[in-house]
PDB file of C-alpha atoms in Angstrom:
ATOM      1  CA  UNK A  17      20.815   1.751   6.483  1.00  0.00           C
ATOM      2  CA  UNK A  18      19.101   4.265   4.392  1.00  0.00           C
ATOM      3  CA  UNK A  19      15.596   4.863   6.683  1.00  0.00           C
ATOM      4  CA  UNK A  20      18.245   5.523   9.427  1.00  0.00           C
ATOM      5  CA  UNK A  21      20.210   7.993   7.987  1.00  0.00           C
ATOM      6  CA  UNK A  22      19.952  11.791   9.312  1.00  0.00           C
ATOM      7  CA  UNK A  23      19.690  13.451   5.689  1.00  0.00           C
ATOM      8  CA  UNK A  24      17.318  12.107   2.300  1.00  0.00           C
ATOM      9  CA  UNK A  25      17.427  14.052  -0.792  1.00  0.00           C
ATOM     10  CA  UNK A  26      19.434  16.745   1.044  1.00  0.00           C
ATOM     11  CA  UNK A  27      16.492  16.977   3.862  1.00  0.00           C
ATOM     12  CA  UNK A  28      17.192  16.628   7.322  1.00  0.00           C
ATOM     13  CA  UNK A  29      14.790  14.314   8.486  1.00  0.00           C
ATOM     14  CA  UNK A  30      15.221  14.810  12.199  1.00  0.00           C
ATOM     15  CA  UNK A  31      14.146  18.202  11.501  1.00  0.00           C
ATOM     16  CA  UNK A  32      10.951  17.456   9.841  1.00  0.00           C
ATOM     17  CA  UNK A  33       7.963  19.789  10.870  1.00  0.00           C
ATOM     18  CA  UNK A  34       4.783  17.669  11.676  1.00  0.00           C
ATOM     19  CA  UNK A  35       1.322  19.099  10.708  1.00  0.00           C
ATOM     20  CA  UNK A  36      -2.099  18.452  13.109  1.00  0.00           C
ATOM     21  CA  UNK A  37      -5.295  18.166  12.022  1.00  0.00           C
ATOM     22  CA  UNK A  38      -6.130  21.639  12.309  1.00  0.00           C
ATOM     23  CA  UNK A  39      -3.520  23.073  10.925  1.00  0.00           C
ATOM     24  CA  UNK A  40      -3.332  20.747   7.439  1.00  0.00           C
ATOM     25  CA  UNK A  41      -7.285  21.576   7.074  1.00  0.00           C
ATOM     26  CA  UNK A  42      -6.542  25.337   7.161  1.00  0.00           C
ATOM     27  CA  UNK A  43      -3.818  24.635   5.060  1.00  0.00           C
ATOM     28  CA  UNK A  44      -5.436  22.650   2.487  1.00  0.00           C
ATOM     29  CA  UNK A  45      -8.599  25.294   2.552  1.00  0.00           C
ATOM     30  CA  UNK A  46      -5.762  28.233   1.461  1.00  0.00           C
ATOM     31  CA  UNK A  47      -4.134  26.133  -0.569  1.00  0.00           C
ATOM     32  CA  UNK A  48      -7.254  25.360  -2.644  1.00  0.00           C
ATOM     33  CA  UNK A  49      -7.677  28.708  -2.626  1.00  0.00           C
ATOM     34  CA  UNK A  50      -4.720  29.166  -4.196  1.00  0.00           C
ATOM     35  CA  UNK A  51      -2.373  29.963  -1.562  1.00  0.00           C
ATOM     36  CA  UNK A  52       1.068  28.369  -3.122  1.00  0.00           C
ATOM     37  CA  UNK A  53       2.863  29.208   0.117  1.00  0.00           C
ATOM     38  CA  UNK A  54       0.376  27.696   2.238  1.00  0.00           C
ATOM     39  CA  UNK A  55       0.865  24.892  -0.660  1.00  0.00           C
ATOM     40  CA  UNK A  56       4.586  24.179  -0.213  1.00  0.00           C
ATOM     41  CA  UNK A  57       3.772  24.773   3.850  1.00  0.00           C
ATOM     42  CA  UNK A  58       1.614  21.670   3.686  1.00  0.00           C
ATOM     43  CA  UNK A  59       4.119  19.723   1.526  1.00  0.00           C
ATOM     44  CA  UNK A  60       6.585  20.657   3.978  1.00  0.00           C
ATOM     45  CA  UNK A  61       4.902  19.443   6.487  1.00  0.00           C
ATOM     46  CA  UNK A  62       4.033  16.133   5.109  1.00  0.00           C
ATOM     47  CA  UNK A  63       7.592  15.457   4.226  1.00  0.00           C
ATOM     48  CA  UNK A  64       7.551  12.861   7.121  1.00  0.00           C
ATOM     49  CA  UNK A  65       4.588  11.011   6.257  1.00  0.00           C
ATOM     50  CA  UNK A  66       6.541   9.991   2.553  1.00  0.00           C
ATOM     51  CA  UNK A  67       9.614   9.027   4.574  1.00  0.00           C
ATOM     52  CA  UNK A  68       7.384   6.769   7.426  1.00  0.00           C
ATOM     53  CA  UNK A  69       6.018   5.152   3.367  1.00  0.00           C
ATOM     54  CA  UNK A  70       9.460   4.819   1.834  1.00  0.00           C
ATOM     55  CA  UNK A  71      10.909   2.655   4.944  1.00  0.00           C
ATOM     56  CA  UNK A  72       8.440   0.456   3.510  1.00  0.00           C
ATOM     57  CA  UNK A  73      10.542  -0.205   0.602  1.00  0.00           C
ATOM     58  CA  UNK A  74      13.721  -0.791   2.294  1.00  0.00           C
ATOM     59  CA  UNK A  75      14.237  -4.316   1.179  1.00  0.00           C
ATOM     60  CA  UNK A  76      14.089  -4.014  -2.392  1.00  0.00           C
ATOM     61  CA  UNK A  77      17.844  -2.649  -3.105  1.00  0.00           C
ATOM     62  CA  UNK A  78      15.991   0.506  -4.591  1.00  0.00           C
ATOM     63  CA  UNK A  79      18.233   3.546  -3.650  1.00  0.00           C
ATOM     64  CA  UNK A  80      15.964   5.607  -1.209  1.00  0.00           C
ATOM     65  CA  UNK A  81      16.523   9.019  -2.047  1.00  0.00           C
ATOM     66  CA  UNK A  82      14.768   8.203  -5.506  1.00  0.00           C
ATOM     67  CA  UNK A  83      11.851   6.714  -3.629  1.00  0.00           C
ATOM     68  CA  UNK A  84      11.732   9.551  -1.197  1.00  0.00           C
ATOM     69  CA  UNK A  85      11.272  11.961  -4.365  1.00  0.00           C
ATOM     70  CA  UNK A  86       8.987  10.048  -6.346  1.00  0.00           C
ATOM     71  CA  UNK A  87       6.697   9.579  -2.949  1.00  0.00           C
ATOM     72  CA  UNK A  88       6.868  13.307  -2.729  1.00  0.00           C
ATOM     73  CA  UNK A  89       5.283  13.604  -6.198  1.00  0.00           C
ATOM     74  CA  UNK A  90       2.689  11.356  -4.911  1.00  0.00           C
ATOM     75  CA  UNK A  91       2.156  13.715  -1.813  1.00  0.00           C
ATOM     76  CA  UNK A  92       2.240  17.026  -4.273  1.00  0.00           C
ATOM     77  CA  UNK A  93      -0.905  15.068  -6.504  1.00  0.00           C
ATOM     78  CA  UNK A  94      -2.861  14.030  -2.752  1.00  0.00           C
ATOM     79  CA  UNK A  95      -2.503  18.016  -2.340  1.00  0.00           C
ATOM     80  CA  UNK A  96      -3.387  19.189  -5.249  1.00  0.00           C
ATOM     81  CA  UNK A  97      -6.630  16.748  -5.730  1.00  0.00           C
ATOM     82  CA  UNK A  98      -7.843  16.714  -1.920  1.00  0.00           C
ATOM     83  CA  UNK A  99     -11.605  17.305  -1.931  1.00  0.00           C
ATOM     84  CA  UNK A 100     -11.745  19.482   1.118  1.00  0.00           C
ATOM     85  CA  UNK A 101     -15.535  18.853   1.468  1.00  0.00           C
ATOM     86  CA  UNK A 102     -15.643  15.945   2.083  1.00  0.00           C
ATOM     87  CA  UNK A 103     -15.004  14.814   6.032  1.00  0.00           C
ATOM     88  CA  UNK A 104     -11.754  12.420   5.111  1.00  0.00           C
ATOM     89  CA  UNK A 105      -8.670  12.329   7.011  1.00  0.00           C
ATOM     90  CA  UNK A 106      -5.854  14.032   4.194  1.00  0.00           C
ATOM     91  CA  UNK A 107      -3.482  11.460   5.110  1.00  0.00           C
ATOM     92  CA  UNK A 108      -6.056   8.743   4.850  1.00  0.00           C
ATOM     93  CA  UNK A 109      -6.168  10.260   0.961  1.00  0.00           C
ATOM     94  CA  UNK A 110      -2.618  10.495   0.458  1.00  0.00           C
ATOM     95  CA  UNK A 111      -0.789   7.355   1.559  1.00  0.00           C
ATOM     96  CA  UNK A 112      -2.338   5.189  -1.363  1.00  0.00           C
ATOM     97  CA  UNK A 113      -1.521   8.193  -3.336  1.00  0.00           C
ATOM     98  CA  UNK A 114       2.276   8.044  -2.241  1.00  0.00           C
ATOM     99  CA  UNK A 115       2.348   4.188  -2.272  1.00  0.00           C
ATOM    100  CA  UNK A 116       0.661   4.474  -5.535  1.00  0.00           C
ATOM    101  CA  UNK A 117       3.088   6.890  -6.773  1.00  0.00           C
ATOM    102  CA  UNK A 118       6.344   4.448  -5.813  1.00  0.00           C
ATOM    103  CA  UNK A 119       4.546   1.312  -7.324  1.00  0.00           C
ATOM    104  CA  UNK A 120       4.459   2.409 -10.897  1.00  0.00           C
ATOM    105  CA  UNK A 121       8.050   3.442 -10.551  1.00  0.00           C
ATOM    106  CA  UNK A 122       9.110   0.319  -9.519  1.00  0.00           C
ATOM    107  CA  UNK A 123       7.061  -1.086 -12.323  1.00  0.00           C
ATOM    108  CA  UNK A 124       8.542   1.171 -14.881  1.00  0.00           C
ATOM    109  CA  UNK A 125      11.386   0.027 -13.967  1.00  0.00           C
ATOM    110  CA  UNK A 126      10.371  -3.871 -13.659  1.00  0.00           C
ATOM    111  CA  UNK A 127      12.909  -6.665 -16.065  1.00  0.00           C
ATOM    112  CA  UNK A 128      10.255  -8.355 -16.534  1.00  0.00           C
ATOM    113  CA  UNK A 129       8.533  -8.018 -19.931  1.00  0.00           C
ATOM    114  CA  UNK A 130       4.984  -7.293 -19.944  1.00  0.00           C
ATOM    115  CA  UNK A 131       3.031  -7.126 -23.122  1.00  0.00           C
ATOM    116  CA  UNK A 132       2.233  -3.660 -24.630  1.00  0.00           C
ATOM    117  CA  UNK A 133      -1.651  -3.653 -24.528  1.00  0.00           C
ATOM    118  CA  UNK A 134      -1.798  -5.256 -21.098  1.00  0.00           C
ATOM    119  CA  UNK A 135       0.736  -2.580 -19.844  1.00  0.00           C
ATOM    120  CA  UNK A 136      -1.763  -0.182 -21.607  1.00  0.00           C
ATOM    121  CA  UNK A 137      -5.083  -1.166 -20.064  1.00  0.00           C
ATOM    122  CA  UNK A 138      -3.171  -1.093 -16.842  1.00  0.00           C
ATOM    123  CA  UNK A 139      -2.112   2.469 -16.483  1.00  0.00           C
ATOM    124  CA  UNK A 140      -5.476   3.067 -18.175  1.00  0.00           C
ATOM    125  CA  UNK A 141      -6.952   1.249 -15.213  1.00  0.00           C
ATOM    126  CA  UNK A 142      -4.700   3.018 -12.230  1.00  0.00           C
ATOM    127  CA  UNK A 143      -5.231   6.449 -14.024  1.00  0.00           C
ATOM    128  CA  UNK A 144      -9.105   5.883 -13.757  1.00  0.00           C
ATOM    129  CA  UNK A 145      -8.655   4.556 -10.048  1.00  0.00           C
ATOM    130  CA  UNK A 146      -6.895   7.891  -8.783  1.00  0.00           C
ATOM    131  CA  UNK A 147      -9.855   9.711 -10.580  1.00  0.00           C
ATOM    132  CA  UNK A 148     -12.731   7.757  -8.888  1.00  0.00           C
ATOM    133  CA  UNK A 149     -10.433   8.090  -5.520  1.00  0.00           C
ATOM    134  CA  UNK A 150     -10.296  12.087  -5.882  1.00  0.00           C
ATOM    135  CA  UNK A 151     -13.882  11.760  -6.707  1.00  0.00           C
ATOM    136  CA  UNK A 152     -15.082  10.077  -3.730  1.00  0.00           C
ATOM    137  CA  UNK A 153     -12.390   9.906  -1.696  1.00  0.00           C
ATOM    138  CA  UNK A 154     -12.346   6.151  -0.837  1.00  0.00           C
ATOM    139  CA  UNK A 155     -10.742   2.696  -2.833  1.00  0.00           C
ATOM    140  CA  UNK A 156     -12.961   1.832  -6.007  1.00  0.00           C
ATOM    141  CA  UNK A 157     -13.740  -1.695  -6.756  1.00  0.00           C
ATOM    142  CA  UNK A 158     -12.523  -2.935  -9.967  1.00  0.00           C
ATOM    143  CA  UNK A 159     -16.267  -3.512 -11.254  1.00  0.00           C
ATOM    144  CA  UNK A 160     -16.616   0.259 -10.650  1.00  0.00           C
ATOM    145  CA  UNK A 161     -12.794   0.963 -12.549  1.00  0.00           C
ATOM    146  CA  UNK A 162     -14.020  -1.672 -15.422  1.00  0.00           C
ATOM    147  CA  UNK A 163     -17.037   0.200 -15.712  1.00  0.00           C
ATOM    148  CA  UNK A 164     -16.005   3.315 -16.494  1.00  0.00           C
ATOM    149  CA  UNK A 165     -13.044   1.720 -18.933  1.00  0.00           C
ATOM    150  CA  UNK A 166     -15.629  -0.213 -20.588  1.00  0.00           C
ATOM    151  CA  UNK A 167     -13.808  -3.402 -20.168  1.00  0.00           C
ATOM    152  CA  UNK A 168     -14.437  -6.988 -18.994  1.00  0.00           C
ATOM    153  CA  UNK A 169     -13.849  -7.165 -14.848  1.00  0.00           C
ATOM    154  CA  UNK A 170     -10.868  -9.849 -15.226  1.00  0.00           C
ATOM    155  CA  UNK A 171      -9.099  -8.104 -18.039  1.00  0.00           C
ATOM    156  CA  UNK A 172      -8.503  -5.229 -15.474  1.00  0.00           C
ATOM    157  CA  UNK A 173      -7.846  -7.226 -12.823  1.00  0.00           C
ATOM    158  CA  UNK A 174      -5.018  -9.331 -14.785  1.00  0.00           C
ATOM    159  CA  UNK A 175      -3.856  -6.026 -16.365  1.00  0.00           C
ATOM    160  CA  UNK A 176      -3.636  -4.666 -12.943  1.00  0.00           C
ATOM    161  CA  UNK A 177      -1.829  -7.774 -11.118  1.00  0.00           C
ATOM    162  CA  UNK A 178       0.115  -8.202 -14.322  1.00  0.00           C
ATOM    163  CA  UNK A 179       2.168  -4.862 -13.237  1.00  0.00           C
ATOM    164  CA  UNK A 180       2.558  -5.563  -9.638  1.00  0.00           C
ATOM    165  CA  UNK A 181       6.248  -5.485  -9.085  1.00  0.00           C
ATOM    166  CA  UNK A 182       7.536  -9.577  -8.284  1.00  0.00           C
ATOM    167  CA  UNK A 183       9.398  -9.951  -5.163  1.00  0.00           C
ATOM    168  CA  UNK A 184      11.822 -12.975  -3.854  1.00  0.00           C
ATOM    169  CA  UNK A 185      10.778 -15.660  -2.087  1.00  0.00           C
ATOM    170  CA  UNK A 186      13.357 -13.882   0.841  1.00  0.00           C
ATOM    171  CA  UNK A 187      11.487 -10.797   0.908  1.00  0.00           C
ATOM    172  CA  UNK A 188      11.338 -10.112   4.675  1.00  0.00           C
ATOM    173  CA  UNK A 189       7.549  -9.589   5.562  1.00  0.00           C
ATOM    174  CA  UNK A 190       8.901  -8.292   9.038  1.00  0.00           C
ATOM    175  CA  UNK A 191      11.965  -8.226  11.426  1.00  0.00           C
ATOM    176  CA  UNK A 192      10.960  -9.371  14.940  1.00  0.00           C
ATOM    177  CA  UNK A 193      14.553  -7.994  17.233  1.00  0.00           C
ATOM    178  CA  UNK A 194      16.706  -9.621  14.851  1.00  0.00           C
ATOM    179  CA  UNK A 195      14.934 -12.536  13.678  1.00  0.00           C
ATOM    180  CA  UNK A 196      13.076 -11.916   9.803  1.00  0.00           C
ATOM    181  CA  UNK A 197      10.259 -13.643   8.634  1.00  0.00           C
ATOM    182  CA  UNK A 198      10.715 -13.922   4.724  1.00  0.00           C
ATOM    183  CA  UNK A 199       8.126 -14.365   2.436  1.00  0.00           C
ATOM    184  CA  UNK A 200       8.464 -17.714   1.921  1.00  0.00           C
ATOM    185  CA  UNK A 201       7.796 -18.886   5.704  1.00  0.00           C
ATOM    186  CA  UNK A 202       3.684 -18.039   4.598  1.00  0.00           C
ATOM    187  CA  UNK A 203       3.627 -20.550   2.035  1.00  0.00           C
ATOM    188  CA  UNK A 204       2.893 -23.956   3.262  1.00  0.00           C
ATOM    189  CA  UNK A 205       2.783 -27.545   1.873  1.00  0.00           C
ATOM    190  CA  UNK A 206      -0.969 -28.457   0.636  1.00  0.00           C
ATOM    191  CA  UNK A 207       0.275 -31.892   0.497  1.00  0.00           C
ATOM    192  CA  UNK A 208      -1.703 -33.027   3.547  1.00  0.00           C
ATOM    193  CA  UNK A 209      -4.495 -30.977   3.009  1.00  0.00           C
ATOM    194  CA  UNK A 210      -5.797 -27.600   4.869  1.00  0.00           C
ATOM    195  CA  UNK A 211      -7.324 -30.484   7.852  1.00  0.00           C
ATOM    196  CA  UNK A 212      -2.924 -31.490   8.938  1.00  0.00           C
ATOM    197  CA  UNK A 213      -2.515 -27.508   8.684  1.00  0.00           C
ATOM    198  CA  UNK A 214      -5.417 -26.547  10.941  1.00  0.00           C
ATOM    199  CA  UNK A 215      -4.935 -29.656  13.708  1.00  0.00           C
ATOM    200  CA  UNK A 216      -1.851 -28.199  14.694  1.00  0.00           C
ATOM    201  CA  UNK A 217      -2.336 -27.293  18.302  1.00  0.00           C
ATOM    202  CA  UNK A 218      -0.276 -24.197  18.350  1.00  0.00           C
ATOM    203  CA  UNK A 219      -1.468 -22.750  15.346  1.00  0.00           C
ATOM    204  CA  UNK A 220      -4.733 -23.048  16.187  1.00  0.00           C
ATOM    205  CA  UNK A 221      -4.714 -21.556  19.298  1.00  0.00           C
ATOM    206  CA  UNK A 222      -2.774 -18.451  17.879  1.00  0.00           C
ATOM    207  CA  UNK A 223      -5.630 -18.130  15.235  1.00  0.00           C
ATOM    208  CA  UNK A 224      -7.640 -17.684  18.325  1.00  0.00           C
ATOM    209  CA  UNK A 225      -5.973 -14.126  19.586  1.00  0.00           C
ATOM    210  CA  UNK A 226      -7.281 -12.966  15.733  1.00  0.00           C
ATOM    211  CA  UNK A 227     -10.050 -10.345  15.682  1.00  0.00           C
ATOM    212  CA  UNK A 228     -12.987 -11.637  12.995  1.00  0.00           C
ATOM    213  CA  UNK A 229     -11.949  -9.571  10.422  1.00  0.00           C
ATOM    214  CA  UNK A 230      -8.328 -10.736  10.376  1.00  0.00           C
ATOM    215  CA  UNK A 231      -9.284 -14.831  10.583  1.00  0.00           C
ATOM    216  CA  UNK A 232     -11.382 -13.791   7.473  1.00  0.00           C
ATOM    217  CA  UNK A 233      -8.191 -11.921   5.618  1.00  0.00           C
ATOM    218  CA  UNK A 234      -5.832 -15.012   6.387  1.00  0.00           C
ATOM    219  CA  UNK A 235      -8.127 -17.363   5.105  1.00  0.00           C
ATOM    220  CA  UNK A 236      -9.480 -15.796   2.059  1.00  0.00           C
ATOM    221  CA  UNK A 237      -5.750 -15.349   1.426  1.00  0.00           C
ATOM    222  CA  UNK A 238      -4.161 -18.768   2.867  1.00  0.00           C
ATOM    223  CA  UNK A 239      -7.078 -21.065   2.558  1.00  0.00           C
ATOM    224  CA  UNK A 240      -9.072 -19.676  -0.455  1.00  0.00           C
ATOM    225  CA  UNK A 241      -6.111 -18.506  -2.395  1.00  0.00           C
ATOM    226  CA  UNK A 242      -7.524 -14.931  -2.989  1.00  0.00           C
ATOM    227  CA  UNK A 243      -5.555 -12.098  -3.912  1.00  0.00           C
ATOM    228  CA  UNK A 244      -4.992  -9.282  -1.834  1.00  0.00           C
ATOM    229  CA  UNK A 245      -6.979  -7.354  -4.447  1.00  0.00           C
ATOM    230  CA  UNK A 246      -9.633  -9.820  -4.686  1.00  0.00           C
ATOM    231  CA  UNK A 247      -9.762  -9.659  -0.620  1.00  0.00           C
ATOM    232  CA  UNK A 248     -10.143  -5.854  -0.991  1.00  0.00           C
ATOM    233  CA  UNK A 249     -12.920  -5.253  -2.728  1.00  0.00           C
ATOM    234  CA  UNK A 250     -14.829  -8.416  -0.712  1.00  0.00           C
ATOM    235  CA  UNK A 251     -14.155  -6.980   2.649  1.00  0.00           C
ATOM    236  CA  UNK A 252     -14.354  -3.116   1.114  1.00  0.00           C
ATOM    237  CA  UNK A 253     -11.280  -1.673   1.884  1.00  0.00           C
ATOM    238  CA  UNK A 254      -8.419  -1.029   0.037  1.00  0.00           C
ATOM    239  CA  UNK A 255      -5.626  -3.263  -1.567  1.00  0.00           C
ATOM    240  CA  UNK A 256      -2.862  -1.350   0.717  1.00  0.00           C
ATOM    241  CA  UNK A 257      -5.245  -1.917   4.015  1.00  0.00           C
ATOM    242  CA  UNK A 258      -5.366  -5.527   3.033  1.00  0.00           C
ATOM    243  CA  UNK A 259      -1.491  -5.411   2.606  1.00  0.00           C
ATOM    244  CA  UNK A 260      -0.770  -3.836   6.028  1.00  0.00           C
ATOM    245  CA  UNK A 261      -3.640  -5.906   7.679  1.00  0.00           C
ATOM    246  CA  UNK A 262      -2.010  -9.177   6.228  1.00  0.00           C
ATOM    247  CA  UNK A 263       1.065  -8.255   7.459  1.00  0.00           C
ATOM    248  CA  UNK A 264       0.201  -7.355  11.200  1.00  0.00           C
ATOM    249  CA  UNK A 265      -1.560 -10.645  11.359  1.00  0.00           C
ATOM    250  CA  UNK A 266       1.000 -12.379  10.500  1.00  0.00           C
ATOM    251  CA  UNK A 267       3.512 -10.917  13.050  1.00  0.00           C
ATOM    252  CA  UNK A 268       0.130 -11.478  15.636  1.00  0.00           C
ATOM    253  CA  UNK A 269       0.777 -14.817  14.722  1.00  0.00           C
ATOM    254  CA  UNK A 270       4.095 -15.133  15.019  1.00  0.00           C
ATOM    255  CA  UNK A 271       4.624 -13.555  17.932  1.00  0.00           C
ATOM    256  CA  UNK A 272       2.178 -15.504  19.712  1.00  0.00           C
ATOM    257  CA  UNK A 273       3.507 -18.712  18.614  1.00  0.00           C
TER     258      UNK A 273
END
C-alpha cells in the first residue's frame, strides 16, 4: 500500500527529520524574518506531519504522491502565514491547513456537477476562513465567515457542504486488526424509533465508557442529525476535530462492544 511504501514523491520517508517545539519556534522566528533556509529547514522538517495527514486519504483510490504534494503546499501556506505571536502550537495551525489544502483538490476534481455561483461563494467562503484562521489562529464560525462575505448564514453553509467531496457507503471509517468498519455500519434504521435503538443493553452500556463531550458529538450527530459542521461551531472547535473526535468514538464504541 501506498502509506507503507519507503519512498513518496522521490522522499524517503524513513528518513524524515522531525522538528521539536523549540526548534520549529526558532525556525519559524528566522523564517519570518526572512531566513529562506531556515524556511525550507522547517518545511523539511514537517515533511512527516503531511505524510501522518495523507494516510488519511488512503481509501479514496487517489494516487498518494499527488496528495503528498498538494499537502505540502498546504504546509508551505501554514509557514508562510504562522502568526508567531500568538502562543499556538504550529502544527495545531497547519493540519487544517494541509487537510484544507487536499480537500479542495479532491473537490476540483469531484464528477459531480456543482452549480457555478454555489462553487463561487464556496471558495469565496474557504478563502475568507484561512484569512480569519491566520488572523486569529483558531476555526471561525460560519456566522463570523458570513459576516465578513456579507451573505445569509445558510447560503455559506450549503455552499460550503455543497463542495465536500461524497464518499461510498463502503468507505472504511477504521480497520480494527483486519476487520473494517465502513461507513454504512453508522447508519441505522429509524424505523423503531431512537427508544428500540437506545434499549439495547450493549449499546447502552458502551455509551457509558464515553467522556461528556463525546455522548454530546454522537448524538448531535446520530440522534439530532447535525452536521459535523453544524456540531463544530456548537461545541467550538473545528470541523476536522469533530471529524477525528467522531471517528475515535466510534472505534470506543466498537471496541467495547
Amino acid at each position: 500500500m501506498y502509506y507503507n511504501k519507503v519512498e513518496i514523491c522521490g522522499v524517503n520517508t524513513s528518513k524524515l527529520k522531525v522538528l521539536n517545539d523549540e526548534e520549529k519556534r526558532e525556525l519559524l522566528i528566522r523564517s519570518h524574518n526572512g531566513d529562506e533556509a531556515a524556511r525550507q529547514e522547517l518545511i523539511s522538517g514537517n515533511l512527516r506531519l503531511v505524510l501522518s495527514i495523507v494516510q488519511r486519504f488512503t481509501g479514496r483510490k487517489e494516487n498518494m504522491d499527488d496528495l503528498f504534494q498538494v499537502g505540502c503546499i498546504g504546509l508551505v501556506k501554514a509557514v508562510d502565514h504562522f502568526n508567531i505571536e500568538l502562543d499556538v502550537k504550529f502544527s495545531t495551525y497547519a493540519v487544517p491547513m494541509i487537510i484544507g489544502e487536499i480537500r479542495r483538490y479532491l473537490r476540483d476534481n469531484n464528477a459531480i456537477r456543482i452549480s457555478r455561483s454555489v462553487r463561487e461563494l464556496a471558495y469565496r467562503a474557504l478563502q475568507t476562513r484561512e484569512e480569519l484562521i491566520a488572523a486569529t489562529q483558531k476555526e471561525p464560525t460560519v456566522d463570523a465567515i458570513a459576516e465578513r462575505l456579507g451573505e445569509k448564514r445558510e447560503a455559506v453553509m450549503h455552499a460550503m457542504e455543497a463542495i465536500v467531496e461524497p464518499i461510498s457507503l463502503y468507505e472504511p471509517v477504521f480497520n480494527d486488526n483486519g476487520d473494517a468498519l465502513y461507513l454504512m455500519d453508522q447508519l441505522s434504521d429509524t424505523s423503531g424509533g431512537d427508544e428500540v435503538w437506545l434499549e439495547n443493553i450493549m449499546l447502552k452500556e458502551a455509551l457509558k465508557c464515553l467522556n461528556e463531550r463525546e455522548k454530546k458529538i454522537i448524538n448531535l450527530r446520530f440522534y439530532k442529525n447535525k452536521t459535523q459542521m453544524e456540531i463544530a461551531e456548537e461545541i467550538g472547535i473545528s470541523q476536522a476535530q469533530v471529524s477525528r473526535l467522531e471517528k475515535a468514538t466510534l472505534e470506543k464504541i466498537r471496541k467495547h462492544l
